[in-house]
Short mmCIF file of C-alpha atoms in Angstrom, two decimals:
data_model
loop_
_atom_site.label_atom_id
_atom_site.label_comp_id
_atom_site.label_asym_id
_atom_site.label_seq_id
_atom_site.Cartn_x
_atom_site.Cartn_y
_atom_site.Cartn_z
CA MET S 1 58.48 -1.21 16.14
CA ALA S 2 54.99 -2.32 17.23
CA SER S 3 55.03 0.09 20.18
CA VAL S 4 55.89 2.95 17.80
CA TRP S 5 52.63 2.31 15.89
CA ILE S 6 50.48 1.57 18.93
CA LEU S 7 51.02 4.97 20.57
CA PRO S 8 49.84 7.09 17.58
CA CYS S 9 46.89 4.77 16.98
CA ALA S 10 45.84 4.96 20.59
CA SER S 11 46.09 8.74 20.44
CA VAL S 12 43.88 8.87 17.31
CA PHE S 13 41.24 6.61 18.84
CA ALA S 14 41.25 8.64 22.04
CA THR S 15 40.77 11.85 20.07
CA LEU S 16 37.91 10.32 18.07
CA ALA S 17 36.28 9.09 21.26
CA VAL S 18 36.48 12.56 22.78
CA VAL S 19 35.05 14.16 19.62
CA LEU S 20 32.20 11.68 19.50
CA ALA S 21 31.49 12.16 23.19
CA VAL S 22 31.40 15.94 22.75
CA LEU S 23 29.09 15.61 19.73
CA LEU S 24 26.80 13.28 21.64
CA LEU S 25 26.72 15.68 24.57
CA LEU S 26 25.91 18.60 22.27
CA CYS S 27 23.11 16.57 20.65
CA LEU S 28 21.69 15.69 24.06
CA VAL S 29 21.80 19.33 25.14
CA TRP S 30 20.11 20.38 21.90
CA ASP S 31 17.50 17.66 22.41
CA VAL S 32 16.71 18.96 25.91
CA PHE S 33 16.21 22.51 24.64
CA ASP S 34 14.22 21.23 21.63
CA LYS S 35 11.77 19.55 24.00
CA ARG S 36 11.24 22.87 25.75
CA SER S 37 9.87 24.39 22.55
CA PRO S 38 6.20 25.41 22.24
CA LYS S 39 5.79 22.80 19.49
CA PHE S 40 6.74 19.95 21.79
CA HIS S 41 4.56 21.18 24.64
CA ALA S 42 1.59 21.51 22.26
CA ILE S 43 1.95 18.14 20.56
CA ASN S 44 2.76 16.41 23.86
CA ARG S 45 -0.76 17.14 25.08
CA PHE S 46 -1.80 14.32 22.78
CA PRO S 47 -1.08 10.76 23.97
CA GLY S 48 1.58 8.68 22.30
CA PRO S 49 4.53 6.33 22.83
CA PRO S 50 7.24 7.44 25.27
CA VAL S 51 9.61 10.03 23.75
CA LEU S 52 13.22 8.87 24.19
CA PRO S 53 16.28 11.14 24.02
CA LEU S 54 17.46 11.86 20.46
CA VAL S 55 15.41 9.12 18.75
CA GLY S 56 12.04 10.32 20.06
CA THR S 57 9.42 7.74 19.09
CA ALA S 58 11.20 6.59 15.89
CA TYR S 59 11.72 3.20 17.53
CA HIS S 60 8.01 2.37 17.31
CA THR S 61 8.25 1.14 13.69
CA ARG S 62 11.94 0.20 13.66
CA GLY S 63 12.52 -3.14 11.97
CA LEU S 64 8.83 -3.72 11.23
CA ASP S 65 7.71 -5.14 7.89
CA ALA S 66 4.68 -3.77 6.01
CA ALA S 67 2.19 -6.01 7.84
CA LYS S 68 3.57 -5.25 11.31
CA THR S 69 3.66 -1.54 10.48
CA PHE S 70 -0.05 -1.62 9.59
CA ASP S 71 -0.77 -3.47 12.84
CA ALA S 72 1.33 -0.99 14.85
CA PHE S 73 -0.80 1.97 13.73
CA ARG S 74 -3.98 0.11 14.66
CA HIS S 75 -2.44 -0.89 18.02
CA TYR S 76 -1.55 2.67 19.01
CA THR S 77 -4.99 3.96 18.01
CA HIS S 78 -6.61 1.34 20.24
CA LEU S 79 -4.08 1.85 23.04
CA HIS S 80 -4.54 5.61 23.19
CA GLY S 81 -8.25 5.62 22.43
CA GLY S 82 -7.96 7.90 19.41
CA SER S 83 -5.50 10.29 17.82
CA TYR S 84 -1.90 10.13 19.02
CA ARG S 85 1.43 11.84 18.39
CA LEU S 86 4.87 10.76 17.25
CA TRP S 87 7.99 12.87 17.77
CA LEU S 88 11.54 12.97 16.43
CA ASN S 89 12.36 16.65 16.81
CA SER S 90 10.74 20.05 16.25
CA GLY S 91 11.32 19.66 12.52
CA THR S 92 9.73 16.21 12.21
CA PHE S 93 6.72 15.35 14.31
CA VAL S 94 3.39 13.72 13.48
CA LEU S 95 -0.17 13.74 14.74
CA ASN S 96 -1.90 10.53 13.70
CA VAL S 97 -5.50 11.66 13.36
CA THR S 98 -8.11 8.95 13.92
CA ARG S 99 -11.10 10.91 15.27
CA CYS S 100 -13.48 13.52 13.84
CA GLN S 101 -12.58 16.30 16.26
CA GLU S 102 -9.00 16.47 15.02
CA LEU S 103 -9.90 15.64 11.39
CA GLU S 104 -12.58 18.25 10.78
CA PRO S 105 -10.29 21.34 10.65
CA PHE S 106 -8.37 19.77 7.75
CA LEU S 107 -11.42 19.02 5.60
CA SER S 108 -13.95 21.72 6.47
CA GLY S 109 -12.17 24.88 5.28
CA VAL S 110 -9.57 26.34 2.96
CA ARG S 111 -6.69 26.33 5.45
CA ASN S 112 -4.16 23.56 5.97
CA THR S 113 -4.96 21.95 2.62
CA GLU S 114 -1.34 21.44 1.54
CA LYS S 115 -0.15 17.85 1.30
CA SER S 116 2.61 16.88 3.74
CA LEU S 117 6.25 16.16 2.93
CA LEU S 118 5.35 12.45 2.74
CA TYR S 119 3.86 13.17 -0.70
CA ARG S 120 7.24 14.46 -1.81
CA PHE S 121 8.34 10.83 -1.84
CA LEU S 122 5.86 10.27 -4.70
CA HIS S 123 7.41 12.96 -6.91
CA PRO S 124 9.76 10.59 -8.78
CA PHE S 125 6.75 8.37 -9.52
CA ILE S 126 3.88 10.73 -10.45
CA GLY S 127 5.52 14.17 -10.44
CA VAL S 128 3.73 17.14 -8.91
CA GLY S 129 0.23 16.84 -10.33
CA LEU S 130 -3.30 17.19 -8.98
CA LEU S 131 -2.76 14.67 -6.18
CA ASN S 132 0.25 16.26 -4.51
CA SER S 133 0.58 19.83 -5.77
CA GLY S 134 -0.68 22.89 -3.93
CA GLY S 135 -1.55 26.54 -4.26
CA GLU S 136 -2.13 28.05 -7.69
CA LYS S 137 -0.80 25.01 -9.54
CA TRP S 138 -3.31 22.72 -7.87
CA LEU S 139 -6.15 25.19 -8.53
CA GLN S 140 -5.25 25.47 -12.23
CA ARG S 141 -5.01 21.68 -12.68
CA ARG S 142 -8.34 21.19 -10.91
CA ARG S 143 -9.97 23.70 -13.26
CA ILE S 144 -8.52 21.95 -16.31
CA LEU S 145 -9.56 18.46 -15.21
CA THR S 146 -12.99 19.07 -13.68
CA PRO S 147 -14.78 19.12 -17.09
CA ALA S 148 -13.31 15.68 -17.80
CA PHE S 149 -15.57 14.27 -15.07
CA HIS S 150 -18.73 16.02 -16.26
CA PHE S 151 -22.01 14.15 -15.78
CA ASN S 152 -22.36 13.54 -19.53
CA ILE S 153 -18.86 12.09 -19.77
CA LEU S 154 -19.54 9.62 -16.98
CA HIS S 155 -22.58 8.36 -18.87
CA GLY S 156 -20.32 7.82 -21.87
CA PHE S 157 -17.85 5.90 -19.71
CA HIS S 158 -20.67 3.66 -18.50
CA ARG S 159 -20.74 1.81 -21.82
CA THR S 160 -17.04 0.98 -21.45
CA PHE S 161 -17.61 -0.18 -17.87
CA CYS S 162 -20.30 -2.54 -19.17
CA GLU S 163 -18.09 -3.94 -21.91
CA GLU S 164 -15.13 -4.49 -19.58
CA THR S 165 -17.39 -6.12 -16.99
CA GLU S 166 -18.50 -8.63 -19.61
CA LYS S 167 -14.84 -9.41 -20.33
CA LEU S 168 -14.30 -9.85 -16.59
CA ALA S 169 -17.20 -12.31 -16.45
CA ALA S 170 -15.65 -14.24 -19.33
CA LEU S 171 -12.41 -14.56 -17.34
CA ILE S 172 -14.39 -15.85 -14.37
CA ASP S 173 -16.19 -18.38 -16.55
CA ASN S 174 -12.87 -19.58 -17.98
CA ALA S 175 -11.60 -20.24 -14.46
CA GLU S 176 -14.40 -22.73 -13.82
CA GLN S 177 -13.27 -26.28 -13.01
CA PRO S 178 -14.97 -29.52 -14.19
CA ASP S 179 -16.34 -30.12 -10.69
CA GLY S 180 -17.54 -26.56 -10.10
CA PRO S 181 -16.40 -22.94 -9.86
CA GLY S 182 -12.69 -22.37 -9.43
CA ASP S 183 -11.09 -20.07 -6.91
CA ILE S 184 -10.64 -16.52 -8.18
CA GLU S 185 -7.67 -14.50 -6.94
CA LEU S 186 -9.32 -11.10 -6.67
CA GLN S 187 -6.41 -8.65 -6.55
CA SER S 188 -4.88 -9.48 -9.92
CA MET S 189 -8.22 -9.95 -11.70
CA MET S 190 -9.72 -6.70 -10.41
CA SER S 191 -6.49 -4.84 -11.14
CA GLN S 192 -6.59 -6.04 -14.74
CA PHE S 193 -10.22 -4.95 -15.04
CA THR S 194 -9.71 -1.46 -13.60
CA LEU S 195 -6.50 -0.81 -15.56
CA ASN S 196 -8.42 -1.70 -18.73
CA THR S 197 -11.20 0.73 -17.87
CA ILE S 198 -8.98 3.65 -16.83
CA CYS S 199 -6.90 3.31 -20.00
CA GLU S 200 -9.92 3.21 -22.30
CA THR S 201 -12.05 5.84 -20.54
CA SER S 202 -9.65 8.40 -19.11
CA MET S 203 -6.77 7.83 -21.54
CA GLY S 204 -8.71 6.87 -24.67
CA VAL S 205 -6.42 3.88 -25.35
CA LYS S 206 -7.39 0.22 -25.42
CA LEU S 207 -5.05 -1.84 -23.31
CA ASP S 208 -4.78 -4.60 -25.89
CA THR S 209 -2.91 -2.10 -28.10
CA MET S 210 -0.33 -1.39 -25.37
CA ASP S 211 2.75 -3.27 -24.19
CA GLY S 212 3.82 -3.34 -20.57
CA ALA S 213 0.47 -3.59 -18.76
CA VAL S 214 1.51 -6.62 -16.69
CA ALA S 215 4.84 -5.03 -15.77
CA TYR S 216 2.97 -1.87 -14.77
CA ARG S 217 0.61 -3.71 -12.40
CA GLU S 218 3.45 -5.66 -10.82
CA GLY S 219 5.66 -2.59 -10.56
CA ILE S 220 3.00 -0.68 -8.62
CA TYR S 221 3.32 -3.09 -5.69
CA LYS S 222 7.10 -2.76 -5.57
CA VAL S 223 6.94 1.03 -5.71
CA GLY S 224 4.47 0.96 -2.82
CA GLU S 225 6.96 -1.03 -0.76
CA MET S 226 9.65 1.56 -1.51
CA MET S 227 7.36 4.40 -0.40
CA LEU S 228 6.63 2.64 2.89
CA ILE S 229 10.32 2.03 3.60
CA ARG S 230 10.98 5.75 3.28
CA ALA S 231 7.88 6.92 5.16
CA VAL S 232 8.65 4.97 8.35
CA ARG S 233 12.40 5.72 8.44
CA PRO S 234 12.93 9.43 9.21
CA TRP S 235 16.63 9.27 8.27
CA LEU S 236 15.53 8.54 4.69
CA TYR S 237 13.53 11.78 4.51
CA PHE S 238 16.72 13.48 3.33
CA ASP S 239 17.41 12.99 -0.38
CA TRP S 240 21.15 12.60 0.17
CA THR S 241 20.78 9.70 2.64
CA TYR S 242 18.15 8.11 0.39
CA GLY S 243 20.63 8.28 -2.48
CA VAL S 244 23.77 7.26 -0.58
CA LEU S 245 22.06 4.14 0.78
CA GLY S 246 21.08 3.06 -2.74
CA TYR S 247 17.32 3.48 -2.50
CA ALA S 248 17.08 6.25 -5.13
CA ARG S 249 18.84 4.11 -7.73
CA LYS S 250 16.59 1.14 -6.99
CA LEU S 251 13.48 3.34 -7.26
CA ARG S 252 14.58 4.74 -10.63
CA ARG S 253 15.02 1.19 -11.91
CA LEU S 254 11.53 0.23 -10.75
CA LEU S 255 9.94 3.35 -12.24
CA LYS S 256 11.43 2.98 -15.71
CA PRO S 257 8.90 0.42 -17.07
CA LEU S 258 6.02 2.26 -15.38
CA HIS S 259 6.92 5.54 -17.09
CA GLN S 260 7.48 3.75 -20.40
CA PHE S 261 3.94 2.40 -20.16
CA THR S 262 2.31 5.79 -19.48
CA SER S 263 4.52 7.47 -22.10
CA GLY S 264 3.18 4.98 -24.63
CA ILE S 265 -0.38 5.97 -23.69
CA ILE S 266 0.36 9.67 -24.19
CA ASN S 267 2.16 9.12 -27.49
CA GLN S 268 -0.61 7.01 -28.94
CA ARG S 269 -3.37 9.50 -28.06
CA ARG S 270 -1.26 12.50 -29.05
CA GLN S 271 -0.76 10.95 -32.50
CA LEU S 272 -4.54 10.77 -33.01
CA PHE S 273 -4.85 14.34 -31.79
CA GLN S 274 -2.19 15.62 -34.18
CA GLN S 275 -3.72 13.70 -37.07
CA GLY S 276 -6.94 15.67 -36.60
CA MET S 277 -9.00 12.72 -35.42
CA LEU S 278 -10.13 14.72 -32.38
CA ASP S 279 -10.94 17.91 -34.29
CA ASP S 280 -13.78 19.13 -32.10
CA LEU S 281 -11.50 19.14 -29.06
CA ALA S 282 -8.71 20.91 -30.89
CA ALA S 283 -11.16 23.52 -32.11
CA GLY S 284 -12.30 24.23 -28.54
CA ALA S 285 -15.87 23.02 -28.95
CA ASP S 286 -18.36 23.71 -26.20
CA GLU S 287 -17.80 21.25 -23.35
CA ARG S 288 -21.44 20.20 -23.24
CA ASP S 289 -21.28 19.21 -26.90
CA THR S 290 -17.74 17.81 -26.77
CA TYR S 291 -18.53 15.44 -23.94
CA SER S 292 -22.06 14.38 -24.80
CA THR S 293 -21.90 10.67 -25.44
CA SER S 294 -24.59 8.30 -26.56
CA PHE S 295 -25.16 5.00 -24.80
CA ASP S 296 -23.98 3.01 -27.79
CA GLY S 297 -20.53 4.58 -27.38
CA LYS S 298 -20.15 6.14 -30.82
CA LYS S 299 -18.53 9.27 -29.39
CA ARG S 300 -16.19 8.85 -26.43
CA TYR S 301 -13.72 11.35 -25.07
CA ALA S 302 -11.09 10.94 -22.42
CA MET S 303 -9.39 12.96 -19.73
CA LEU S 304 -6.20 12.82 -21.79
CA ASP S 305 -8.02 14.59 -24.63
CA THR S 306 -8.85 17.41 -22.23
CA LEU S 307 -5.17 17.73 -21.33
CA LEU S 308 -4.09 17.73 -24.97
CA ALA S 309 -6.63 20.44 -25.75
CA ALA S 310 -5.40 22.45 -22.75
CA GLU S 311 -1.83 22.11 -24.03
CA LEU S 312 -2.94 23.57 -27.35
CA ARG S 313 -4.29 26.61 -25.47
CA GLY S 314 -1.07 27.00 -23.47
CA LEU S 315 -2.62 25.98 -20.15
CA ILE S 316 -0.36 22.97 -19.55
CA ASP S 317 2.91 21.65 -20.97
CA ASP S 318 4.14 18.16 -21.85
CA LYS S 319 5.57 17.63 -18.36
CA GLY S 320 2.22 18.55 -16.83
CA ILE S 321 0.41 16.06 -19.05
CA ARG S 322 2.82 13.33 -17.97
CA GLU S 323 2.21 14.19 -14.31
CA GLU S 324 -1.55 13.87 -14.63
CA VAL S 325 -1.43 10.71 -16.75
CA ASP S 326 0.95 9.06 -14.25
CA THR S 327 -1.30 10.17 -11.39
CA PHE S 328 -4.62 9.05 -12.87
CA THR S 329 -3.31 5.78 -14.33
CA PHE S 330 -2.10 4.81 -10.86
CA GLU S 331 -4.85 6.33 -8.69
CA GLY S 332 -7.67 5.57 -11.11
CA HIS S 333 -7.01 1.86 -11.32
CA ASP S 334 -5.34 0.83 -8.06
CA THR S 335 -7.86 2.35 -5.67
CA THR S 336 -10.90 1.04 -7.56
CA SER S 337 -9.28 -2.39 -7.79
CA ALA S 338 -8.89 -2.43 -4.00
CA ALA S 339 -12.52 -1.36 -3.57
CA LEU S 340 -13.85 -4.16 -5.78
CA THR S 341 -11.61 -6.73 -4.12
CA PHE S 342 -12.99 -6.05 -0.66
CA ILE S 343 -16.59 -5.59 -1.85
CA PHE S 344 -16.65 -9.09 -3.33
CA LEU S 345 -14.92 -10.52 -0.28
CA THR S 346 -17.52 -8.91 1.96
CA LEU S 347 -20.45 -10.16 -0.12
CA ALA S 348 -18.96 -13.65 0.09
CA TRP S 349 -18.80 -13.41 3.89
CA GLU S 350 -22.24 -11.78 4.27
CA GLN S 351 -24.53 -14.20 2.46
CA GLU S 352 -27.78 -12.67 3.79
CA VAL S 353 -26.70 -9.24 2.61
CA GLN S 354 -25.76 -10.65 -0.78
CA GLU S 355 -29.13 -12.36 -1.15
CA ARG S 356 -31.05 -9.20 -0.25
CA LEU S 357 -28.93 -7.23 -2.71
CA TYR S 358 -29.56 -9.82 -5.41
CA GLN S 359 -33.33 -9.61 -4.85
CA GLU S 360 -33.24 -5.81 -5.20
CA LEU S 361 -31.21 -6.06 -8.40
CA ARG S 362 -33.43 -8.81 -9.79
CA GLN S 363 -36.60 -6.82 -9.10
CA LEU S 364 -35.31 -3.78 -10.99
CA HIS S 365 -33.93 -6.04 -13.72
CA ASP S 366 -37.40 -7.54 -14.29
CA GLU S 367 -39.16 -4.17 -14.06
CA LYS S 368 -36.85 -2.60 -16.64
CA SER S 369 -36.78 -5.71 -18.87
CA VAL S 370 -32.99 -5.50 -18.99
CA ARG S 371 -31.73 -7.64 -21.85
CA ASP S 372 -27.93 -7.51 -21.63
CA GLY S 373 -27.66 -7.69 -17.84
CA HIS S 374 -26.66 -4.04 -17.46
CA PHE S 375 -28.64 -1.25 -15.88
CA LEU S 376 -28.54 2.31 -17.14
CA ALA S 377 -26.40 4.67 -15.08
CA ASN S 378 -29.51 6.41 -13.73
CA ASP S 379 -31.02 3.08 -12.70
CA LEU S 380 -28.00 2.27 -10.55
CA GLY S 381 -28.63 5.41 -8.53
CA SER S 382 -32.17 4.30 -7.68
CA LEU S 383 -31.07 1.13 -5.84
CA LYS S 384 -31.17 2.23 -2.20
CA TYR S 385 -30.04 -0.95 -0.47
CA PHE S 386 -27.27 -1.40 -3.04
CA ASP S 387 -26.06 2.11 -2.23
CA ARG S 388 -25.97 1.36 1.51
CA VAL S 389 -24.06 -1.89 0.95
CA ILE S 390 -21.39 -0.13 -1.11
CA LYS S 391 -21.06 2.64 1.48
CA GLU S 392 -20.65 0.16 4.31
CA CYS S 393 -17.97 -1.66 2.30
CA PHE S 394 -16.15 1.65 1.82
CA ARG S 395 -16.46 2.31 5.55
CA LEU S 396 -14.87 -0.95 6.58
CA TRP S 397 -12.38 -1.12 3.72
CA PRO S 398 -11.51 2.42 2.53
CA PRO S 399 -9.38 1.97 -0.63
CA VAL S 400 -7.07 4.78 0.50
CA PRO S 401 -6.68 4.12 4.23
CA PHE S 402 -4.38 7.08 4.87
CA ILE S 403 -3.86 10.64 3.60
CA SER S 404 -1.60 13.35 4.97
CA ARG S 405 -1.59 17.12 5.33
CA SER S 406 0.96 19.71 6.38
CA VAL S 407 -0.09 22.07 9.16
CA THR S 408 0.68 25.50 7.71
CA GLU S 409 -1.39 27.37 10.30
CA GLU S 410 -1.78 26.42 13.95
CA ILE S 411 -5.09 24.72 14.72
CA THR S 412 -6.95 25.21 17.99
CA LEU S 413 -9.33 22.36 18.81
CA PRO S 414 -12.61 22.72 20.75
CA ASP S 415 -11.02 21.12 23.84
CA GLY S 416 -8.27 23.77 23.93
CA ARG S 417 -5.44 21.64 22.57
CA THR S 418 -3.50 22.95 19.60
CA ILE S 419 -1.96 21.26 16.59
CA PRO S 420 1.21 23.31 16.04
CA LYS S 421 2.45 24.68 12.75
CA ASP S 422 4.85 22.41 10.79
CA CYS S 423 3.21 19.26 12.17
CA ILE S 424 2.64 16.36 9.74
CA ALA S 425 -1.02 15.39 10.09
CA ALA S 426 -1.51 11.74 9.14
CA LEU S 427 -5.25 11.24 8.59
CA HIS S 428 -5.98 7.54 9.12
CA ILE S 429 -9.32 6.96 7.39
CA PHE S 430 -9.17 3.25 8.24
CA ASP S 431 -9.30 4.07 11.98
CA LEU S 432 -11.63 7.05 11.61
CA HIS S 433 -14.25 4.72 10.10
CA ARG S 434 -13.91 2.48 13.16
CA ASP S 435 -14.60 5.14 15.78
CA PRO S 436 -17.06 3.36 18.14
CA VAL S 437 -18.66 6.69 19.06
CA GLN S 438 -19.68 7.28 15.44
CA PHE S 439 -20.12 3.63 14.44
CA PRO S 440 -21.12 1.40 17.39
CA ASP S 441 -19.75 -2.13 17.10
CA PRO S 442 -17.54 -0.86 14.27
CA GLU S 443 -16.24 -4.22 12.99
CA ARG S 444 -19.79 -5.48 12.31
CA PHE S 445 -21.00 -5.12 8.71
CA ASP S 446 -24.28 -3.23 8.81
CA PRO S 447 -25.59 -1.35 5.73
CA GLU S 448 -28.37 0.16 7.85
CA ARG S 449 -25.80 2.56 9.29
CA PHE S 450 -26.42 4.55 6.10
CA LEU S 451 -30.15 4.94 6.44
CA PRO S 452 -30.89 8.70 6.37
CA GLU S 453 -32.01 8.79 10.01
CA ASN S 454 -28.75 7.15 11.13
CA VAL S 455 -26.52 9.34 8.95
CA ALA S 456 -28.15 12.42 10.49
CA THR S 457 -26.89 11.46 13.97
CA ARG S 458 -23.21 11.32 12.94
CA ASN S 459 -20.52 13.90 12.49
CA PRO S 460 -20.41 14.72 8.74
CA TYR S 461 -16.68 13.96 8.75
CA ALA S 462 -17.04 10.51 10.32
CA TYR S 463 -17.23 8.89 6.86
CA VAL S 464 -14.78 10.17 4.23
CA PRO S 465 -13.70 7.35 1.87
CA PHE S 466 -13.04 9.94 -0.85
CA SER S 467 -11.72 12.60 1.53
CA ALA S 468 -13.89 15.76 1.74
CA GLY S 469 -13.82 19.48 1.32
CA GLN S 470 -11.75 21.41 -1.18
CA ARG S 471 -9.37 18.53 -1.90
CA ASN S 472 -11.85 15.71 -2.18
CA CYS S 473 -11.36 13.03 -4.81
CA ILE S 474 -12.13 14.45 -8.24
CA GLY S 475 -12.91 10.96 -9.56
CA GLN S 476 -15.29 9.71 -6.88
CA LYS S 477 -18.38 9.67 -9.14
CA TYR S 478 -16.34 7.87 -11.79
CA ALA S 479 -15.22 5.27 -9.23
CA LEU S 480 -18.72 4.72 -7.83
CA LEU S 481 -20.24 4.26 -11.27
CA GLU S 482 -17.52 1.77 -12.24
CA VAL S 483 -17.89 -0.16 -8.98
CA LYS S 484 -21.69 -0.29 -9.12
CA THR S 485 -21.71 -1.32 -12.79
CA ALA S 486 -19.37 -4.24 -12.13
CA VAL S 487 -20.95 -5.40 -8.87
CA ALA S 488 -24.52 -5.25 -10.18
CA TYR S 489 -23.69 -7.29 -13.30
CA LEU S 490 -21.67 -9.94 -11.45
CA VAL S 491 -24.10 -10.36 -8.53
CA LEU S 492 -26.96 -10.89 -10.99
CA ARG S 493 -24.84 -13.47 -12.81
CA TYR S 494 -23.07 -15.24 -9.91
CA ARG S 495 -23.42 -16.19 -6.29
CA VAL S 496 -20.20 -15.11 -4.57
CA LEU S 497 -18.89 -17.76 -2.14
CA PRO S 498 -16.11 -17.40 0.46
CA VAL S 499 -12.69 -18.95 0.19
CA THR S 500 -10.46 -16.55 2.13
CA GLU S 501 -12.01 -15.90 5.53
CA ARG S 502 -11.90 -12.50 7.19
CA SER S 503 -9.80 -13.83 10.07
CA GLU S 504 -7.09 -14.92 7.60
CA ILE S 505 -6.44 -11.47 6.17
CA ARG S 506 -3.21 -9.73 7.10
CA PHE S 507 -3.20 -6.13 5.91
CA ILE S 508 -0.03 -4.30 4.93
CA ALA S 509 0.85 -0.62 5.03
CA ASP S 510 0.79 0.60 1.44
CA LEU S 511 -0.46 3.41 -0.80
CA VAL S 512 -3.85 1.64 -1.04
CA LEU S 513 -5.51 -1.01 1.10
CA ARG S 514 -3.80 -4.35 0.45
CA ALA S 515 -3.32 -7.74 2.07
CA SER S 516 -0.06 -9.65 2.36
CA THR S 517 -1.51 -12.81 0.81
CA PRO S 518 -3.87 -13.57 -2.11
CA LEU S 519 -7.59 -12.97 -1.45
CA ARG S 520 -9.89 -15.51 -3.05
CA VAL S 521 -13.59 -16.13 -3.62
CA ARG S 522 -15.66 -18.42 -5.85
CA PHE S 523 -18.17 -17.15 -8.39
CA GLU S 524 -20.93 -19.76 -8.78
CA ARG S 525 -23.14 -19.21 -11.83
CA ARG S 526 -26.78 -18.60 -10.85
CA SER S 527 -29.42 -20.84 -12.41
CA ASP S 528 -32.38 -18.48 -11.94
#
């Protein structure tokens, strides 16, 4: 009886083996012809890892965790001396852009401004809002939101930045130990501070009236891990494989508390709007009047109010409001939190820089007879050395180390090479800011790089912490004012001392610049 079963089984296995062999042969033949395409010949003029049959260069991040993935991108930039290519097939290939020559065409004009398919992975999280939409939808959203970042509004936000900075200082004081200042874990403390400010300024809601803030901050990190897993595994680019392997279900579970949190923000502000407590917005008052805000904070309006008013005029629907609130709650707090974390770390490492900055702040403080420790928004702009220090921190530690574009029109570079249509252009700002041609000795912290005479010698696209061109960051002035307000107040109040050394930091690939371990400093109260 056994022999009766063995023969059919052997026949089935033999047939399957033949089918698989034929399929493999067909794939290999297709791969050969695919590599004869104009796209491959164009992209192959850029250096990169060896392209293997069928798998291309997909092996270069296979099995790597977030920290090793970050290191791999830095390794290949150093190995190839600049921008380099990755290849799977003519439908999925990447140019990792790390130098100005290849970057400039994406930021200097109106072509090739569409975000790449990698941003599609963010759709379940933040929808298709200002960050990742394109075409007419992006243009309409930009027009709606631009007034929300008017000069007068930012001055109104400044009062909130001051108040939240004082709360941050109170948290630092409470961490003090009997024998001296305690270690401060920067990521969580700065994240709490920036989430407070984005909720009160842009959303018009105080965080102490909301549930779920802690779950939101923690959930952001887990969602970032999920995005990375998909971005470095090309087989997960297809929605069906992402779902079959269980990732989609896990992502939905992670996103539920995040969306509940932002829905609560919208509902609370919408209730005020419907109750007529924001009458001048609903009536379509002139923007200059609507957003004029006195320093004492008696009249404060938020980006969410602008969206609610636009909904009333039929310019955006409820789904659109959710998209922008999800986008700005995430982007507006996480990126600024990363910026502050690395600014305070850098000041702790660079004691001479910190002392010079303190002396500049103290001089203006005494000249202006500042009583509450806060400068006016206009005063912050007059501090030249302070400005150079912040810029150099953004150069070394760009909060968003990576953005991506889709090549919708072929690009011809000055050296004759072409970036073919349908290429994914990964713009690595972290590496761009370390180009030794533009920034000699790039790992050295040197604020004098941003003296006017030194800036004039560089390519204008060598330094782009907020991107540039048509799709630059709409909130960059907001972020800079928030950062400068917090740093000025805390440096006048404390001496920042190192705990975590620069050599100890292990970065991870994520949506914003992060480290794999806690980053700590000490804030020692000044006596003078």
